[in-house]
XYZ file of C-alpha atoms in Angstrom:
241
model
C -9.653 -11.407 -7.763
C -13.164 -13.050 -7.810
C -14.791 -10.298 -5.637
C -12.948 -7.137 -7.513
C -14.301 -9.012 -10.790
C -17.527 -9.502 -9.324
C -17.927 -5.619 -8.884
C -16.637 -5.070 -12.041
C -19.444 -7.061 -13.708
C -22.008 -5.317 -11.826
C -21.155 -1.424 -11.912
C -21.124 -2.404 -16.043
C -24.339 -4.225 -16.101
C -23.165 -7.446 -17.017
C -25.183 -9.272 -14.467
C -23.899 -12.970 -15.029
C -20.424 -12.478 -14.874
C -20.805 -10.500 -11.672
C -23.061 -12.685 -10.040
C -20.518 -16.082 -11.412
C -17.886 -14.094 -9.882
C -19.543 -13.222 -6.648
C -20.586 -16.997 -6.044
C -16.898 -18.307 -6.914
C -15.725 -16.032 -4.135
C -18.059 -17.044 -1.344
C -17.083 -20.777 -2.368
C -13.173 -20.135 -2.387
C -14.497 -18.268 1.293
C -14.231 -14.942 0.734
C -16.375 -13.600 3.516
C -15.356 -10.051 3.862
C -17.879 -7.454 4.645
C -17.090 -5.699 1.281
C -17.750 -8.496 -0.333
C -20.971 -9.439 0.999
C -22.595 -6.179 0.756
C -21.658 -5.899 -2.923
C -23.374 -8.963 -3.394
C -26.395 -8.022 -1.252
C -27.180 -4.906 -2.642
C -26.264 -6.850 -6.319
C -29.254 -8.775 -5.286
C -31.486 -6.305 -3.426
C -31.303 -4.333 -7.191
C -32.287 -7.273 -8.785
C -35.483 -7.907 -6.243
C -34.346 -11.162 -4.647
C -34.240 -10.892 -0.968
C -34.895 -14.224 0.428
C -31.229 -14.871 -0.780
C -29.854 -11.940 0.749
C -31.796 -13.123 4.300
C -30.084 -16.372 3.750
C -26.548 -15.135 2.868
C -26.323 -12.479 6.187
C -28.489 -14.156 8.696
C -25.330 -14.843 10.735
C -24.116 -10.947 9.983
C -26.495 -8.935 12.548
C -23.262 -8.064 14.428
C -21.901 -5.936 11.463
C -23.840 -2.297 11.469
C -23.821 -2.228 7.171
C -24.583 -6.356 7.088
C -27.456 -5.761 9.233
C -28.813 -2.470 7.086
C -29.107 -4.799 3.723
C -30.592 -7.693 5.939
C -33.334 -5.397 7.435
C -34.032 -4.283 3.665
C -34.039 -7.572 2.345
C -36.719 -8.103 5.599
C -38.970 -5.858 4.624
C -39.234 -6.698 1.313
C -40.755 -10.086 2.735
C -42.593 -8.006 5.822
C -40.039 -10.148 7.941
C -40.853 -10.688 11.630
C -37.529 -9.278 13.054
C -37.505 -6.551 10.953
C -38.824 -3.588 13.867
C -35.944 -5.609 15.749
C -33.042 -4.927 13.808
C -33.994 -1.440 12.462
C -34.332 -0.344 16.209
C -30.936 -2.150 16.457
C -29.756 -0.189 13.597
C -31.309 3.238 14.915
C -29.464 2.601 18.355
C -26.093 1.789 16.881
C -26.299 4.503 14.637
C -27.388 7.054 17.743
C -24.169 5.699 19.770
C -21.787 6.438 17.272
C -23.064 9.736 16.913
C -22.951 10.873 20.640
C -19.194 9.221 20.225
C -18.673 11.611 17.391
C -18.319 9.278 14.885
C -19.582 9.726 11.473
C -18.526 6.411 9.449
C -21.199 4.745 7.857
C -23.782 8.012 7.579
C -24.176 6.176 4.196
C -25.723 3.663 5.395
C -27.406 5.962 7.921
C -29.123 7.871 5.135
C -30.413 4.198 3.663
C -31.724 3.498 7.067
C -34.006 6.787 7.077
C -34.891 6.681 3.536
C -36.113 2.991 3.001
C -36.564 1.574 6.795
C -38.277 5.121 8.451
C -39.505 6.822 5.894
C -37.845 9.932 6.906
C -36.385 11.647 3.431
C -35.212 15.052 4.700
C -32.882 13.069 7.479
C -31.743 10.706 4.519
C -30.636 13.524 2.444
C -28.856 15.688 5.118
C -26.714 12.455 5.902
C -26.360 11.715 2.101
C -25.095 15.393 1.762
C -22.404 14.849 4.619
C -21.531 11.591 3.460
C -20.361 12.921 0.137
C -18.132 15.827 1.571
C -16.364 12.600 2.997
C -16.644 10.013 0.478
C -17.418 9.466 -3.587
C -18.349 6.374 -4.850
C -21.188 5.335 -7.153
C -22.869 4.313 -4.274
C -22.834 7.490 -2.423
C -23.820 9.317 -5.505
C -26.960 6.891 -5.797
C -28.201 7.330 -2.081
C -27.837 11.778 -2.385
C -29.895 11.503 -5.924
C -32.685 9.256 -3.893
C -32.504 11.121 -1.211
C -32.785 14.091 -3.167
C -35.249 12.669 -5.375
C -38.062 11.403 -1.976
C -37.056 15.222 -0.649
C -38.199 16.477 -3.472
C -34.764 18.585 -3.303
C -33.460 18.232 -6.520
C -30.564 20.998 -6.239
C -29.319 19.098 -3.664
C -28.812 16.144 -6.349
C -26.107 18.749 -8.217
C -23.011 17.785 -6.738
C -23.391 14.078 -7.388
C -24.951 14.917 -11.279
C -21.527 17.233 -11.906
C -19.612 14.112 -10.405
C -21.486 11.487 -12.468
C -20.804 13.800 -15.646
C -17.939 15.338 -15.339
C -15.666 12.931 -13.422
C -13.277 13.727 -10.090
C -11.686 16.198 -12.072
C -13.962 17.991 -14.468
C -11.327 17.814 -17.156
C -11.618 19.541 -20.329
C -11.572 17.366 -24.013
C -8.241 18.404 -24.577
C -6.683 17.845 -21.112
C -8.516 14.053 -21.597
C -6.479 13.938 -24.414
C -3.542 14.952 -22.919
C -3.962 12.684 -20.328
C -4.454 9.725 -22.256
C -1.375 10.726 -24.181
C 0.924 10.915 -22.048
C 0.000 7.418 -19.705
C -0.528 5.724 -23.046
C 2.958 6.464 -23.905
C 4.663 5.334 -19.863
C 2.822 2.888 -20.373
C 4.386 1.846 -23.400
C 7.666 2.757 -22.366
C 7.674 0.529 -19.200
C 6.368 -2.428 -21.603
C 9.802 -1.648 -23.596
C 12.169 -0.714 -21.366
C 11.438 -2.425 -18.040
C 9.517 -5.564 -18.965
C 11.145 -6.622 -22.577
C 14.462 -5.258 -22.558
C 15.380 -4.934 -18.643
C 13.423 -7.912 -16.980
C 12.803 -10.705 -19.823
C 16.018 -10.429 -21.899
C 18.641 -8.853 -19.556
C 19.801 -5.935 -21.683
C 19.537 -3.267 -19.922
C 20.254 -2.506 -16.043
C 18.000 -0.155 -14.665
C 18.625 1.716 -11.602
C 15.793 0.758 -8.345
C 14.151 3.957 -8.657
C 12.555 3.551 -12.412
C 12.770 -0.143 -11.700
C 10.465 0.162 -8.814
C 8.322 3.008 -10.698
C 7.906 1.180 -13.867
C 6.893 -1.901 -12.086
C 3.986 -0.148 -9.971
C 2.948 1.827 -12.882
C 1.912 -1.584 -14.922
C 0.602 -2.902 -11.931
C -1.166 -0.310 -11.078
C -2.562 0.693 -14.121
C -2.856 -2.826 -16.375
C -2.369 -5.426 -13.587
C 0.619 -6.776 -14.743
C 2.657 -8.766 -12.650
C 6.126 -8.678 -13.808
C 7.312 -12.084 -13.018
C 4.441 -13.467 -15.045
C 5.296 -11.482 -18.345
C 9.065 -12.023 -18.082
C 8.071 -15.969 -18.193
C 6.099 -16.113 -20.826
C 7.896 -13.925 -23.095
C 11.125 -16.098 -21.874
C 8.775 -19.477 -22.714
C 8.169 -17.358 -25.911
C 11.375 -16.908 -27.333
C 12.469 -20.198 -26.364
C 9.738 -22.078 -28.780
C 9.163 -18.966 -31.981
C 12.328 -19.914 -33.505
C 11.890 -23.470 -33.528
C 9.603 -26.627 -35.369
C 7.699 -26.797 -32.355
């Protein structure tokens, strides 16, 4: 929970609670890769790269670890930074003769801040994002783009960033928002109040089973939870206490 809050915070620019979240998760032991590249790139953004050093120095293993720890190295003109970007360039090689095209994300990074090589960053960024669309991939093709001096190639990502997955139209928004505004309210009613908490209603396993992923997959709802506390509810509204 810590670490989804913790990117939460950031992508909305609400630095403290991402980085209170982010530093709640490492101390509970969340140690994920995920999590520790959010939190390195978090603080590469925010120019502090003596703590990324400190928080990946045992992470050289792990090919996207070792990217943010050679960027955080060169922002201090580290000693073993030509070590672990030749590192980086020979991992990267290998999995290329393999045919292997995961992390050409962090490939493009690798050209484009560590060797200075922008039309190789942007050909990579330009795969990468006929495989994968994330904020993050969007922000390494408009760089790349950008140090290429390429700005066409920047389109794709500025449609994405503008228009959404879909490119939906105002009214189709609407329509959208319409109609999971009123499952939504629906599954509150029917499944949760009437079905789960109060017993007055048997549904079947098939909406039982859709309305409960619905809530949980679009408010985070866990079921169990809201039947107890509207059950706590109604046993106290009624009464002095």
């Amino acid at each position: 929970r810590h670490a989804a809050d913790a990117r939460a915070g950031r992508d909305v620019g609400e630095d403290d609670r991402a980085e209170r979240h982010f530093r709640e998760a490492l101390a509970l032991g969340v140690n994920d890769q995920f999590l520790l590249a959010a939190y390195a790139d978090f603080l590469l953004d925010r120019h502090r790269p003596a703590e990324v050093i400190e928080l990946l120095k045992g992470w050289t293993r792990a090919d996207t670890l070792l990217l943010r720890l050679a960027l955080a190295e060169k922002a201090v003109d580290a000693p073993t930074l030509d070590q672990h970007v030749r590192t980086l360039q020979a991992r990267f090689d290998a999995a290329a003769l393999r045919g292997e095209s995961l992390h050409q994300q962090e490939e493009a990074r690798l050209h484009l801040d560590l060797l200075g090589n922008p039309p190789r960053a942007l050909t990579l960024a330009k795969d990468n994002w006929t495989l994968q669309r994330e904020p993050r991939d969007a922000r390494i093709l408009l760089e790349a783009a950008l140090a290429a001096n390429d700005p066409a190639a920047a389109q794709p990502a500025l449609d994405w960033l503008a228009h959404g997955v879909w490119d939906l139209a105002w009214w189709q928004i609407v329509l959208y928002t319409l109609a999971t505004t009123h499952i939504t309210i629906a599954a509150v009613t029917i499944f949760l109040h009437r079905s789960q908490a109060h017993r007055a209603l048997d549904l079947g396993p098939v909406p039982a089973h859709f309305f409960r992923f619905w809530l949980w997959l679009g408010t985070g709802m866990v079921t169990k939870e809201w039947v107890a506390i509207h059950r706590k509810h109604h046993a106290k509204c009624e009464t002095p206490d």
